[in-house]
mmCIF file of C-alpha atoms in Angstrom:
data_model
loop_
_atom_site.group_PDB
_atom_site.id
_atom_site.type_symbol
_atom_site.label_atom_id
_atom_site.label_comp_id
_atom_site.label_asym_id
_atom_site.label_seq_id
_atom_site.Cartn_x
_atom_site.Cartn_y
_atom_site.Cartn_z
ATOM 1 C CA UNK A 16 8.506 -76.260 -25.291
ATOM 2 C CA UNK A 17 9.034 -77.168 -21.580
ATOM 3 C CA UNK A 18 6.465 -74.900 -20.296
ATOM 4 C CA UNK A 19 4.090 -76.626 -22.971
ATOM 5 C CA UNK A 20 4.827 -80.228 -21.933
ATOM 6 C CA UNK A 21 4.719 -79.039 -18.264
ATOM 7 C CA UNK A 22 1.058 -77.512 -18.570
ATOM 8 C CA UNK A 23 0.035 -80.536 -20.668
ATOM 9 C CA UNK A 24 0.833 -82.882 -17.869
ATOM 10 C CA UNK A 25 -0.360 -80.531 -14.842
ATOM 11 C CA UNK A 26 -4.254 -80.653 -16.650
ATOM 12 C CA UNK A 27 -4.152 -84.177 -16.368
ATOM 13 C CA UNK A 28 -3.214 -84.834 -12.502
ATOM 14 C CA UNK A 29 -5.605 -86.169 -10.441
ATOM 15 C CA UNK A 30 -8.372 -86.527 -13.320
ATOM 16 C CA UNK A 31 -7.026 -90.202 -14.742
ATOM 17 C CA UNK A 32 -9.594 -92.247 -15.264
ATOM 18 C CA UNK A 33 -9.774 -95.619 -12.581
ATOM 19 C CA UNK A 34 -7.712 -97.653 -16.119
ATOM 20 C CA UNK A 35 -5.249 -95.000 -16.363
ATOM 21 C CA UNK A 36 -4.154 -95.098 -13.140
ATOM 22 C CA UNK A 37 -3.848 -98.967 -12.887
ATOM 23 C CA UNK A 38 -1.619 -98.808 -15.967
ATOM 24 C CA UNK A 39 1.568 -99.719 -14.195
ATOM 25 C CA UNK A 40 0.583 -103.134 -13.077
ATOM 26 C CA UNK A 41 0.371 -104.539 -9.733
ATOM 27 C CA UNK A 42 2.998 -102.924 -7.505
ATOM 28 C CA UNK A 43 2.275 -103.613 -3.587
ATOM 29 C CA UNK A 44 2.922 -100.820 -1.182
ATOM 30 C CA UNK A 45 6.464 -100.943 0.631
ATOM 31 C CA UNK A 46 6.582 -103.208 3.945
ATOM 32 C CA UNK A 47 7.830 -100.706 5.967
ATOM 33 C CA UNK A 48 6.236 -97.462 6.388
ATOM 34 C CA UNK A 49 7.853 -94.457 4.739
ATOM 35 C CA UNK A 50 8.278 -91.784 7.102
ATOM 36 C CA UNK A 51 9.255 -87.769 5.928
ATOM 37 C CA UNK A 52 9.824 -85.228 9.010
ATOM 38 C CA UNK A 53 8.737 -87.586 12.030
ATOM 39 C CA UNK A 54 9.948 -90.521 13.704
ATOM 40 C CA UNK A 55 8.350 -94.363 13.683
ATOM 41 C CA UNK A 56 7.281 -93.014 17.520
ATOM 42 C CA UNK A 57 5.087 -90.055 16.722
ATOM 43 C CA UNK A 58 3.971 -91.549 13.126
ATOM 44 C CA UNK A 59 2.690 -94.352 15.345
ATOM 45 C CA UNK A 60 1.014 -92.240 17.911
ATOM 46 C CA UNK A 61 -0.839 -90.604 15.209
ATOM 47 C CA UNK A 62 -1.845 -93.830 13.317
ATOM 48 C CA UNK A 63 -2.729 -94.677 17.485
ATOM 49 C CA UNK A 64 -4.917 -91.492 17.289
ATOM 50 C CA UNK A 65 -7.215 -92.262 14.281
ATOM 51 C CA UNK A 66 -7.900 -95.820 15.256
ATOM 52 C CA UNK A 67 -8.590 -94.083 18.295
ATOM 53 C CA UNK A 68 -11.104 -91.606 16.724
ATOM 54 C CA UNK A 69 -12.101 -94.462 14.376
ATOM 55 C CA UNK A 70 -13.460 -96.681 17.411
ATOM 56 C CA UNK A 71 -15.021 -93.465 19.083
ATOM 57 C CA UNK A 72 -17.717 -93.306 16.074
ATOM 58 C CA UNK A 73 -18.302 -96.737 15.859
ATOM 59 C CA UNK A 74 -19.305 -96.453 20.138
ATOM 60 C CA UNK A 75 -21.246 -93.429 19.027
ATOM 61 C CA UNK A 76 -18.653 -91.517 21.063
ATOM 62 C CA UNK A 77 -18.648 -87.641 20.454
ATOM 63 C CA UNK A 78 -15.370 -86.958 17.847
ATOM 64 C CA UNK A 79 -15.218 -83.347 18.089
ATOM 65 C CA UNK A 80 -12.973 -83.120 14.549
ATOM 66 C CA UNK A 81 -14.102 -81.897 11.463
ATOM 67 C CA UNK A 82 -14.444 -84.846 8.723
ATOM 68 C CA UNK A 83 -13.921 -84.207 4.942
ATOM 69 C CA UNK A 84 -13.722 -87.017 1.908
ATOM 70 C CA UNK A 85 -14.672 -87.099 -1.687
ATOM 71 C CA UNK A 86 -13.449 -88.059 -4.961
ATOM 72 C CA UNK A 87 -13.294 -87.225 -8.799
ATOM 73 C CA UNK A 88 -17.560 -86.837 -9.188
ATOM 74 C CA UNK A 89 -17.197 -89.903 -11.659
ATOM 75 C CA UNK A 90 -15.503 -92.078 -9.035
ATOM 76 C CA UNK A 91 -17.309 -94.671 -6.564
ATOM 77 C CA UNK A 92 -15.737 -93.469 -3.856
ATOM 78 C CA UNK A 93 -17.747 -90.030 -4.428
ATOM 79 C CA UNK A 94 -21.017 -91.796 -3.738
ATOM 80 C CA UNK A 95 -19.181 -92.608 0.059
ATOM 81 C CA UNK A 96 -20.168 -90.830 3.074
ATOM 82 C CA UNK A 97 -16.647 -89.052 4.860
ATOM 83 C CA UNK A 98 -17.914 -91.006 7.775
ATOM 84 C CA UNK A 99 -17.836 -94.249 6.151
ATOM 85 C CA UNK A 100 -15.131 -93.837 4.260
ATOM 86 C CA UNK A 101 -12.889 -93.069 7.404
ATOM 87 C CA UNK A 102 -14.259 -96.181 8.908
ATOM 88 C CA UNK A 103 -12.740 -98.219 6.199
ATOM 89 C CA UNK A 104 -9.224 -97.271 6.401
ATOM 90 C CA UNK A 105 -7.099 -99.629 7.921
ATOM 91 C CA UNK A 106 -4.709 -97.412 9.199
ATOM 92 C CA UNK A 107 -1.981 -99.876 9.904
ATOM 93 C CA UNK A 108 -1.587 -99.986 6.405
ATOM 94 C CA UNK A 109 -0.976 -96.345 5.999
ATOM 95 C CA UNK A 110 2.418 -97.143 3.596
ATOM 96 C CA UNK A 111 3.426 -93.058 3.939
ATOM 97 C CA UNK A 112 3.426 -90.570 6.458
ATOM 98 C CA UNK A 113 4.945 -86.783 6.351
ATOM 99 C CA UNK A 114 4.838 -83.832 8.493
ATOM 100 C CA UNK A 115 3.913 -80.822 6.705
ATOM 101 C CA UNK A 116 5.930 -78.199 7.595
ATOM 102 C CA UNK A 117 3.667 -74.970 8.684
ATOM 103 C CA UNK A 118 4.330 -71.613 10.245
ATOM 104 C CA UNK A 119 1.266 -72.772 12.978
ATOM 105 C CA UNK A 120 2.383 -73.091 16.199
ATOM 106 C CA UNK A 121 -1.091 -74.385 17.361
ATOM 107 C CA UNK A 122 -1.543 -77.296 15.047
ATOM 108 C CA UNK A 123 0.460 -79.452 13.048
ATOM 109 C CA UNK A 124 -0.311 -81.218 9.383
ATOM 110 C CA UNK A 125 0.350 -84.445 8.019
ATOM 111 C CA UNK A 126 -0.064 -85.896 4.586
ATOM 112 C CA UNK A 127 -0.844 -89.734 4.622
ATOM 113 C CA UNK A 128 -1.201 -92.078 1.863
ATOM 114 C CA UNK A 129 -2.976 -95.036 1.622
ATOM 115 C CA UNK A 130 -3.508 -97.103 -1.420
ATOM 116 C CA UNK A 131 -5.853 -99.862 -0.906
ATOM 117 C CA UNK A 132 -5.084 -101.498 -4.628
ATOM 118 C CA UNK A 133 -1.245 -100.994 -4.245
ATOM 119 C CA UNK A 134 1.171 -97.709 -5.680
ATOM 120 C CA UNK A 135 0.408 -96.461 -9.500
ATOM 121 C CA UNK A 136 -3.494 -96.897 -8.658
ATOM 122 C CA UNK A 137 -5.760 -95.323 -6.878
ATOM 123 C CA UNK A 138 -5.623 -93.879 -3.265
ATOM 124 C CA UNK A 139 -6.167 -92.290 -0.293
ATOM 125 C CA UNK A 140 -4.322 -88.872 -0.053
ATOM 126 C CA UNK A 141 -5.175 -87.629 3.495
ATOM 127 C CA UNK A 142 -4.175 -84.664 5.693
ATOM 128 C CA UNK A 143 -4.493 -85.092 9.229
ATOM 129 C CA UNK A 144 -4.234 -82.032 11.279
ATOM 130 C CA UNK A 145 -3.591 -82.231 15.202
ATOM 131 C CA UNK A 146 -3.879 -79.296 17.148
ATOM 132 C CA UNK A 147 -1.777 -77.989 20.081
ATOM 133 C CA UNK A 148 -3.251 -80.140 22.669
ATOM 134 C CA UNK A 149 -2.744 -82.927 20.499
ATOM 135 C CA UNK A 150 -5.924 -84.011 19.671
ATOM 136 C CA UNK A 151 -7.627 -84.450 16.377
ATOM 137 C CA UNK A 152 -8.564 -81.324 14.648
ATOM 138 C CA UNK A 153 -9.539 -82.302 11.110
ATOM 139 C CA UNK A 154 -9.174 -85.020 8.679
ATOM 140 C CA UNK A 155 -9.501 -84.636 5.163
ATOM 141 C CA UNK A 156 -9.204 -87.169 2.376
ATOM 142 C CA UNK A 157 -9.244 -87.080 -0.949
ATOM 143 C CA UNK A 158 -9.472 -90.240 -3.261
ATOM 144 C CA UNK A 159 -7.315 -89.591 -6.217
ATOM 145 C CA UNK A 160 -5.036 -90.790 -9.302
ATOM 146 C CA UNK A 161 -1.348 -90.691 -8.421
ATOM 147 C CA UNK A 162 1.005 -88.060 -10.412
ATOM 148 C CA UNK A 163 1.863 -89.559 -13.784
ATOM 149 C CA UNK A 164 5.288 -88.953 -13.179
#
């Protein structure tokens, strides 16, 4: 009965519709920045890094990473180029950071969230990954219902 209830749930993640995920109300993003593996210091030089990278395409300066978003086809934010869409995010307002932890000693993953509407709606799942010289390597978000748990 578990396993049944478990499947049930797992074929609905990520493909709420834009009302299901705004079913819990209005519920603003904490203050502080929640941080998972890495310290206010390097979350902050990474958040440094993409409004870095985010004012080197609007100079037209080369950004040597590679630059992947999308969405649920049905959602706006499908219709967005990756470009644009990274332009957009005020990364300030990045309410979650985590390192991922990885057996790659030459680059290093982390999962940010950013939800633009506030939590239970909505957002910005991205993975940053920095490589060893500790530059940019890729960015890739995905716009997505949270987990209806």
């Amino acid at each position: 009965m578990k396993l049944g209830i478990a499947l049930f749930l797992a074929s609905f993640i990520g493909h709420a519709t834009p009302a299901e995920a705004d079913m819990l109300g209005d519920v603003s993003a904490p203050t502080e920045r929640q941080l998972m593996g890495l310290t206010v210091g390097e979350a902050d030089a990474l958040i440094s890094k993409l409004e870095t990278a985010q004012e080197g395409l609007r100079n037209d300066k080369l950004q040597s990473f590679e630059l992947l978003a999308g969405s649920v086809a049905s959602y706006d934010q499908s219709k967005v180029s990756a470009r644009d869409v990274f332009l957009s995010v005020p990364f300030q307002e990045v309410w979650e950071v985590k390192r991922i932890v990885s057996d790659n000693r030459l680059s290093q993953p982390f999962r940010l969230s950013y939800a633009p509407n506030g939590l239970g709606k909505l957002f910005w799942d991205i993975t940053v990954v920095v490589g060893f010289s500790g530059q940019i390597e890729r960015v890739e978000m995905i716009y997505k219902a949270p987990a209806p748990f």
